[in-house]
Short mmCIF file of C-alpha atoms in Angstrom, two decimals:
data_model
loop_
_atom_site.label_atom_id
_atom_site.label_comp_id
_atom_site.label_asym_id
_atom_site.label_seq_id
_atom_site.Cartn_x
_atom_site.Cartn_y
_atom_site.Cartn_z
CA UNK A 1 -6.60 115.42 59.66
CA UNK A 2 -5.02 118.24 57.67
CA UNK A 3 -7.03 118.99 54.49
CA UNK A 4 -5.58 118.02 51.11
CA UNK A 5 -4.50 121.29 49.47
CA UNK A 6 -2.75 119.76 46.47
CA UNK A 7 -5.83 120.10 44.29
CA UNK A 8 -5.10 116.67 42.81
CA UNK A 9 -8.04 114.83 41.22
CA UNK A 10 -7.55 111.16 40.17
CA UNK A 11 -7.17 110.57 36.43
CA UNK A 12 -10.41 109.50 34.76
CA UNK A 13 -12.68 110.87 37.47
CA UNK A 14 -15.53 113.03 36.17
CA UNK A 15 -15.19 116.42 37.82
CA UNK A 16 -18.27 117.88 39.49
CA UNK A 17 -18.93 121.61 39.10
CA UNK A 18 -21.38 123.44 41.35
CA UNK A 19 -22.65 126.87 40.22
CA UNK A 20 -23.99 129.17 42.95
CA UNK A 21 -26.82 131.49 41.89
CA UNK A 22 -28.73 133.91 44.08
CA UNK A 23 -30.28 136.33 41.57
CA UNK A 24 -31.78 136.43 38.09
CA UNK A 25 -28.83 138.65 37.09
CA UNK A 26 -26.02 136.26 38.03
CA UNK A 27 -27.97 133.32 36.61
CA UNK A 28 -27.95 135.01 33.21
CA UNK A 29 -24.16 135.06 33.38
CA UNK A 30 -23.71 131.55 34.81
CA UNK A 31 -26.15 129.66 32.61
CA UNK A 32 -24.01 129.81 29.41
CA UNK A 33 -21.01 128.53 31.36
CA UNK A 34 -23.01 125.72 32.96
CA UNK A 35 -24.51 124.62 29.66
CA UNK A 36 -21.08 124.55 28.02
CA UNK A 37 -19.56 122.63 30.93
CA UNK A 38 -22.34 120.05 30.87
CA UNK A 39 -21.95 119.64 27.12
CA UNK A 40 -18.20 119.14 27.63
CA UNK A 41 -18.89 116.19 29.94
CA UNK A 42 -18.59 117.71 33.42
CA UNK A 43 -21.07 116.82 36.15
CA UNK A 44 -22.93 120.14 36.58
CA UNK A 45 -25.31 121.29 39.29
CA UNK A 46 -26.75 124.54 40.68
CA UNK A 47 -27.04 125.70 44.29
CA UNK A 48 -30.07 128.00 44.11
CA UNK A 49 -30.76 130.53 46.86
CA UNK A 50 -31.32 134.25 47.49
CA UNK A 51 -33.84 136.18 45.36
CA UNK A 52 -34.60 133.07 43.31
CA UNK A 53 -36.58 131.68 46.22
CA UNK A 54 -38.80 134.73 46.82
CA UNK A 55 -42.19 135.10 45.13
CA UNK A 56 -42.04 138.91 45.10
CA UNK A 57 -39.06 138.78 42.76
CA UNK A 58 -40.64 136.32 40.34
CA UNK A 59 -39.74 133.00 41.99
CA UNK A 60 -36.97 132.69 39.42
CA UNK A 61 -35.77 129.35 40.80
CA UNK A 62 -38.19 128.01 38.16
CA UNK A 63 -35.86 129.34 35.44
CA UNK A 64 -32.94 127.40 36.90
CA UNK A 65 -35.04 124.26 37.01
CA UNK A 66 -35.54 124.53 33.23
CA UNK A 67 -31.81 124.18 32.47
CA UNK A 68 -31.25 120.78 30.82
CA UNK A 69 -28.70 118.19 31.97
CA UNK A 70 -28.01 119.73 35.39
CA UNK A 71 -29.04 119.01 38.96
CA UNK A 72 -30.68 121.75 41.02
CA UNK A 73 -30.43 122.12 44.81
CA UNK A 74 -32.47 124.81 46.56
CA UNK A 75 -31.80 126.61 49.85
CA UNK A 76 -33.93 129.34 51.40
CA UNK A 77 -31.41 131.70 52.99
CA UNK A 78 -33.60 134.68 53.92
CA UNK A 79 -36.95 136.12 54.79
CA UNK A 80 -38.13 139.53 53.57
CA UNK A 81 -36.42 142.22 55.63
CA UNK A 82 -33.44 140.16 56.78
CA UNK A 83 -30.27 142.30 56.99
CA UNK A 84 -27.27 141.44 54.83
CA UNK A 85 -25.17 140.10 57.70
CA UNK A 86 -27.92 137.69 58.72
CA UNK A 87 -28.29 136.47 55.14
CA UNK A 88 -24.52 135.98 55.03
CA UNK A 89 -24.57 133.89 58.21
CA UNK A 90 -27.50 131.76 57.11
CA UNK A 91 -25.91 131.08 53.73
CA UNK A 92 -22.56 130.12 55.28
CA UNK A 93 -24.26 127.56 57.52
CA UNK A 94 -26.48 126.13 54.79
CA UNK A 95 -23.75 125.94 52.16
CA UNK A 96 -21.27 124.42 54.61
CA UNK A 97 -23.69 121.58 55.32
CA UNK A 98 -24.34 121.15 51.61
CA UNK A 99 -20.73 120.85 50.43
CA UNK A 100 -19.86 118.42 53.21
CA UNK A 101 -22.48 116.09 51.81
CA UNK A 102 -22.01 116.69 48.07
CA UNK A 103 -18.22 117.42 47.89
CA UNK A 104 -18.01 119.35 44.60
CA UNK A 105 -14.65 119.51 42.83
CA UNK A 106 -15.24 123.11 41.80
CA UNK A 107 -17.61 125.80 43.05
CA UNK A 108 -18.34 128.67 40.65
CA UNK A 109 -19.52 131.98 42.11
CA UNK A 110 -20.28 135.24 40.41
CA UNK A 111 -19.65 138.88 41.12
CA UNK A 112 -20.57 140.80 44.20
CA UNK A 113 -23.60 139.38 45.98
CA UNK A 114 -23.68 138.34 49.63
CA UNK A 115 -24.53 134.73 48.67
CA UNK A 116 -21.36 134.52 46.59
CA UNK A 117 -19.33 135.90 49.50
CA UNK A 118 -20.78 133.32 51.88
CA UNK A 119 -20.01 130.43 49.54
CA UNK A 120 -16.51 131.71 48.80
CA UNK A 121 -15.83 131.81 52.56
CA UNK A 122 -16.96 128.21 52.92
CA UNK A 123 -14.77 127.12 50.01
CA UNK A 124 -11.70 128.93 51.35
CA UNK A 125 -12.02 127.48 54.85
CA UNK A 126 -12.58 123.96 53.53
CA UNK A 127 -9.99 124.00 50.71
CA UNK A 128 -12.58 123.58 47.98
CA UNK A 129 -11.56 124.83 44.55
CA UNK A 130 -13.52 128.01 43.79
CA UNK A 131 -13.75 130.03 40.58
CA UNK A 132 -14.91 133.66 40.67
CA UNK A 133 -16.64 135.04 37.58
CA UNK A 134 -16.26 138.75 36.74
CA UNK A 135 -13.92 139.82 39.49
CA UNK A 136 -11.85 142.97 39.06
CA UNK A 137 -14.83 145.18 38.24
CA UNK A 138 -15.34 148.62 39.76
CA UNK A 139 -18.71 150.03 40.75
CA UNK A 140 -18.32 152.38 43.71
CA UNK A 141 -20.72 150.77 46.21
CA UNK A 142 -20.55 147.99 48.82
CA UNK A 143 -20.81 145.60 45.88
CA UNK A 144 -17.20 146.44 45.08
CA UNK A 145 -16.12 145.43 48.60
CA UNK A 146 -17.89 142.08 48.26
CA UNK A 147 -16.44 141.57 44.79
CA UNK A 148 -12.83 142.14 45.83
CA UNK A 149 -13.33 139.90 48.89
CA UNK A 150 -14.59 137.15 46.60
CA UNK A 151 -11.51 137.52 44.43
CA UNK A 152 -9.22 137.11 47.43
CA UNK A 153 -11.13 134.06 48.67
CA UNK A 154 -11.36 132.31 45.29
CA UNK A 155 -8.61 130.16 43.82
CA UNK A 156 -9.32 130.89 40.14
CA UNK A 157 -10.61 133.92 38.26
CA UNK A 158 -12.57 134.27 35.01
CA UNK A 159 -12.77 137.99 34.27
CA UNK A 160 -14.49 140.07 31.61
CA UNK A 161 -11.60 142.19 30.33
CA UNK A 162 -7.87 142.81 30.44
CA UNK A 163 -8.49 145.77 32.77
CA UNK A 164 -10.32 143.49 35.20
CA UNK A 165 -7.50 140.95 34.99
CA UNK A 166 -5.01 143.65 35.89
CA UNK A 167 -7.05 144.66 38.94
CA UNK A 168 -7.33 141.09 40.19
CA UNK A 169 -3.60 140.63 39.76
CA UNK A 170 -3.04 143.82 41.76
CA UNK A 171 -4.83 142.10 44.66
CA UNK A 172 -1.95 139.62 44.78
CA UNK A 173 -3.53 136.86 42.71
CA UNK A 174 -1.38 134.69 40.45
CA UNK A 175 -1.49 135.70 36.79
CA UNK A 176 -1.63 132.04 35.81
CA UNK A 177 -4.97 131.70 37.65
CA UNK A 178 -6.59 134.70 35.93
CA UNK A 179 -8.39 134.15 32.61
CA UNK A 180 -9.98 136.94 30.56
CA UNK A 181 -12.95 135.29 28.85
CA UNK A 182 -15.37 138.21 28.43
CA UNK A 183 -18.81 138.66 30.01
CA UNK A 184 -20.74 135.38 29.79
CA UNK A 185 -24.18 136.94 29.30
CA UNK A 186 -22.96 138.36 25.99
CA UNK A 187 -22.97 134.80 24.65
CA UNK A 188 -26.77 135.00 24.71
CA UNK A 189 -26.95 138.46 23.16
CA UNK A 190 -24.53 137.55 20.37
CA UNK A 191 -26.90 134.94 18.96
CA UNK A 192 -30.58 134.79 17.96
CA UNK A 193 -32.76 134.52 21.06
CA UNK A 194 -35.10 131.89 19.62
CA UNK A 195 -38.15 134.04 20.35
CA UNK A 196 -39.72 136.92 18.47
CA UNK A 197 -40.60 140.29 19.95
CA UNK A 198 -44.27 139.50 19.31
CA UNK A 199 -43.92 136.34 21.40
CA UNK A 200 -42.25 138.37 24.16
CA UNK A 201 -45.00 140.97 24.15
CA UNK A 202 -47.69 138.31 24.21
CA UNK A 203 -46.12 136.31 27.02
CA UNK A 204 -45.60 139.36 29.26
CA UNK A 205 -48.69 141.29 28.18
CA UNK A 206 -46.69 144.27 26.91
CA UNK A 207 -49.03 146.53 24.89
CA UNK A 208 -46.40 148.99 23.65
CA UNK A 209 -44.74 148.99 20.22
CA UNK A 210 -42.42 151.87 21.08
CA UNK A 211 -40.94 151.49 24.56
CA UNK A 212 -37.95 152.05 26.79
CA UNK A 213 -36.69 149.71 29.52
CA UNK A 214 -36.20 150.87 33.11
CA UNK A 215 -34.41 148.93 35.85
CA UNK A 216 -33.65 150.78 39.08
CA UNK A 217 -32.07 148.86 41.98
CA UNK A 218 -31.36 149.91 45.58
CA UNK A 219 -27.90 151.18 46.49
CA UNK A 220 -27.11 149.77 49.93
CA UNK A 221 -25.09 152.81 51.03
CA UNK A 222 -27.95 155.11 50.00
CA UNK A 223 -30.89 153.18 51.46
CA UNK A 224 -32.18 156.25 53.29
CA UNK A 225 -32.57 158.27 50.08
CA UNK A 226 -33.28 155.58 47.48
CA UNK A 227 -37.04 156.07 47.65
CA UNK A 228 -36.65 159.77 46.87
CA UNK A 229 -34.28 158.93 44.02
CA UNK A 230 -36.80 156.48 42.58
CA UNK A 231 -39.59 159.06 42.81
CA UNK A 232 -37.49 161.70 41.06
CA UNK A 233 -36.54 159.33 38.26
CA UNK A 234 -40.04 157.95 37.76
CA UNK A 235 -41.60 161.42 37.83
CA UNK A 236 -39.31 162.46 34.98
CA UNK A 237 -40.13 159.32 32.99
CA UNK A 238 -43.85 159.97 33.51
CA UNK A 239 -43.40 163.55 32.34
CA UNK A 240 -41.72 162.37 29.12
CA UNK A 241 -44.97 160.93 27.77
CA UNK A 242 -43.12 157.74 26.76
CA UNK A 243 -43.97 154.10 27.51
CA UNK A 244 -41.68 151.88 29.61
CA UNK A 245 -41.27 148.25 30.56
CA UNK A 246 -40.03 148.34 34.14
CA UNK A 247 -38.28 145.33 35.69
CA UNK A 248 -38.64 145.18 39.48
CA UNK A 249 -35.55 145.89 41.62
CA UNK A 250 -33.47 143.32 43.47
CA UNK A 251 -33.89 142.62 47.18
CA UNK A 252 -31.12 144.79 48.61
CA UNK A 253 -31.95 147.14 51.53
CA UNK A 254 -34.11 149.95 50.17
CA UNK A 255 -36.12 147.83 47.73
CA UNK A 256 -39.35 148.38 49.68
CA UNK A 257 -39.06 152.14 49.16
CA UNK A 258 -38.62 151.63 45.42
CA UNK A 259 -41.62 149.28 45.29
CA UNK A 260 -43.67 151.97 47.05
CA UNK A 261 -42.93 154.31 44.14
CA UNK A 262 -43.50 151.62 41.52
CA UNK A 263 -46.97 150.98 42.96
CA UNK A 264 -47.91 154.58 42.09
CA UNK A 265 -46.90 154.42 38.41
CA UNK A 266 -49.67 154.81 35.81
CA UNK A 267 -50.55 151.37 34.45
CA UNK A 268 -51.27 152.66 30.95
CA UNK A 269 -47.71 153.94 30.59
CA UNK A 270 -45.65 151.39 32.56
CA UNK A 271 -45.68 147.61 32.31
CA UNK A 272 -44.12 146.39 35.57
CA UNK A 273 -42.64 142.87 35.63
CA UNK A 274 -41.02 141.04 38.56
CA UNK A 275 -38.59 139.28 36.20
CA UNK A 276 -38.24 137.86 32.69
CA UNK A 277 -36.73 134.79 31.11
CA UNK A 278 -33.28 135.71 29.87
CA UNK A 279 -33.96 134.99 26.18
CA UNK A 280 -37.10 137.12 26.36
CA UNK A 281 -35.26 139.94 28.12
CA UNK A 282 -32.55 139.83 25.47
CA UNK A 283 -35.15 140.14 22.70
CA UNK A 284 -36.86 142.94 24.62
CA UNK A 285 -33.57 144.85 24.80
CA UNK A 286 -32.83 144.28 21.12
CA UNK A 287 -36.12 145.95 20.22
CA UNK A 288 -36.16 148.73 22.84
CA UNK A 289 -35.74 152.44 22.10
CA UNK A 290 -33.49 153.15 25.11
CA UNK A 291 -32.60 151.84 28.57
CA UNK A 292 -32.65 153.82 31.84
CA UNK A 293 -31.63 152.92 35.39
CA UNK A 294 -28.69 151.54 37.34
CA UNK A 295 -28.54 147.90 36.28
CA UNK A 296 -25.31 146.41 34.99
CA UNK A 297 -27.33 145.50 31.89
CA UNK A 298 -27.34 149.18 31.00
CA UNK A 299 -23.56 149.55 31.05
CA UNK A 300 -22.54 146.09 29.84
CA UNK A 301 -25.24 144.45 27.74
CA UNK A 302 -26.86 147.53 26.22
CA UNK A 303 -23.57 148.75 24.65
CA UNK A 304 -22.96 145.28 23.22
CA UNK A 305 -26.42 145.34 21.62
CA UNK A 306 -25.93 148.96 20.48
CA UNK A 307 -28.75 150.31 22.65
CA UNK A 308 -28.40 153.80 24.12
CA UNK A 309 -28.55 153.71 27.93
CA UNK A 310 -28.68 156.25 30.75
CA UNK A 311 -26.90 155.20 33.96
CA UNK A 312 -28.56 156.75 37.00
CA UNK A 313 -26.66 157.52 40.21
CA UNK A 314 -23.66 155.77 41.74
CA UNK A 315 -24.38 152.04 41.53
CA UNK A 316 -22.30 151.50 38.38
CA UNK A 317 -19.71 154.25 38.98
CA UNK A 318 -16.61 153.88 36.74
CA UNK A 319 -17.94 150.66 35.19
CA UNK A 320 -18.79 151.91 31.70
CA UNK A 321 -16.64 153.30 28.91
CA UNK A 322 -18.84 153.29 25.85
CA UNK A 323 -20.16 156.06 23.55
CA UNK A 324 -23.70 154.70 23.99
CA UNK A 325 -23.74 155.09 27.81
CA UNK A 326 -24.77 158.41 29.35
CA UNK A 327 -24.89 159.49 33.01
CA UNK A 328 -27.18 161.47 35.31
CA UNK A 329 -28.31 161.62 38.91
CA UNK A 330 -31.94 160.74 39.58
CA UNK A 331 -32.75 164.36 40.44
CA UNK A 332 -31.20 165.76 37.23
CA UNK A 333 -34.50 165.96 35.37
CA UNK A 334 -33.19 168.08 32.51
CA UNK A 335 -30.36 165.65 31.76
CA UNK A 336 -32.80 162.73 31.77
CA UNK A 337 -35.25 164.61 29.52
CA UNK A 338 -32.45 165.48 27.11
CA UNK A 339 -31.36 161.86 26.93
CA UNK A 340 -34.91 160.68 26.23
CA UNK A 341 -35.30 163.32 23.51
CA UNK A 342 -31.98 162.90 21.72
CA UNK A 343 -31.30 159.19 22.15
CA UNK A 344 -34.74 157.61 21.83
CA UNK A 345 -34.52 154.97 19.10
CA UNK A 346 -30.89 155.75 18.27
CA UNK A 347 -28.61 152.79 17.61
CA UNK A 348 -24.85 152.51 18.12
CA UNK A 349 -22.15 150.18 16.80
CA UNK A 350 -21.61 147.09 18.93
CA UNK A 351 -19.21 147.75 21.82
CA UNK A 352 -17.09 144.64 22.38
CA UNK A 353 -14.70 145.72 25.15
CA UNK A 354 -16.19 143.00 27.36
CA UNK A 355 -16.03 140.18 24.84
CA UNK A 356 -17.60 139.05 21.63
CA UNK A 357 -19.89 136.30 22.85
CA UNK A 358 -17.44 133.41 23.28
CA UNK A 359 -17.00 133.36 27.07
CA UNK A 360 -18.46 129.87 27.55
CA UNK A 361 -16.06 128.31 25.06
CA UNK A 362 -13.08 130.02 26.69
CA UNK A 363 -14.30 128.92 30.12
CA UNK A 364 -14.49 125.27 29.08
CA UNK A 365 -11.11 125.44 27.33
CA UNK A 366 -9.55 126.40 30.67
CA UNK A 367 -11.41 123.64 32.54
CA UNK A 368 -10.10 121.06 30.06
CA UNK A 369 -6.54 121.95 31.03
CA UNK A 370 -4.77 119.61 33.46
CA UNK A 371 -2.97 122.57 35.01
CA UNK A 372 -6.30 123.99 36.19
CA UNK A 373 -7.14 120.92 38.26
CA UNK A 374 -3.57 120.25 39.39
CA UNK A 375 -3.04 123.72 40.86
CA UNK A 376 -2.47 123.85 44.61
CA UNK A 377 -5.21 125.35 46.78
CA UNK A 378 -2.64 126.91 49.14
CA UNK A 379 -2.74 130.57 48.13
CA UNK A 380 0.20 132.95 48.39
CA UNK A 381 0.43 136.67 47.65
CA UNK A 382 2.02 137.44 44.28
CA UNK A 383 3.76 140.83 44.08
#
């Protein structure tokens, strides 16, 4: 039987929305959308996989389980050391089985991870409505390839800016299916976190009053040199005499080499954490002196908070345009030292190019539109 590509959903039926999350980072962006959708009356669930399932990275599936009014489904898609293509294949098979049984009306994926790519492939081949969050970004690594693939596979797009919307449209996507809502994680940062910095420091045993934050992830195309990059960066941070809270890297190829360097850091100067609850991380950022590394938080969230950040290397290439974001390679010790000296404790005006903290409301407003659910799932290229 030929699949129904009309997209039609019977009047009065409660639509089911399945959010796919594979990392602590994408969960921070998806949680505000899921909470808003559940509050609006949609049947909301999470498909939890990837890093969430691994103890070394904080077993962050527990954070997803704490979300109220949603169902949580877990799938172990990898073992430590699995290559990206194997993780892709495992996730395709597991997610295909899952959606055949649970038949969601909408699958929501985020960004540029291999889990999102796998689930977008399953949706496209089975004519399941799929919304891609934060497509149209540029970053200069294999993440960008995955991200653009996800945009082509998805049927709807919720992007962070007008520039991102333009890029998605240039891929041949229909303008009517592209919605600029801002970056969802800024919804958290725009409001009080509900915890104090003293509570954060107590919970995570952080002894420092004056601290910077460091997050340094692998770059898949630079796996052979990432350990040396980490050593160069950490050596410069050690030499600064400052204190840092360091969040462990993600599980991309090269993470073992970074962990090898982290294991050698002096414990009296660095507090190393596998992960943090998002509200606690937000409060930590709001009270930090600076941020260093190659996380998207440094080029997206830090400018929104007004926190000076130093972007290291190529992972976020071309992604930031803010006066509070600076750039250096890991081996450029003098640049890093200068940043730590001149920017430590300096605050900047809020940078709102990626939204003002209302992404979840805009997301739900689109979902409440009949035209969203009536749209055909047969895609065509739009010149």
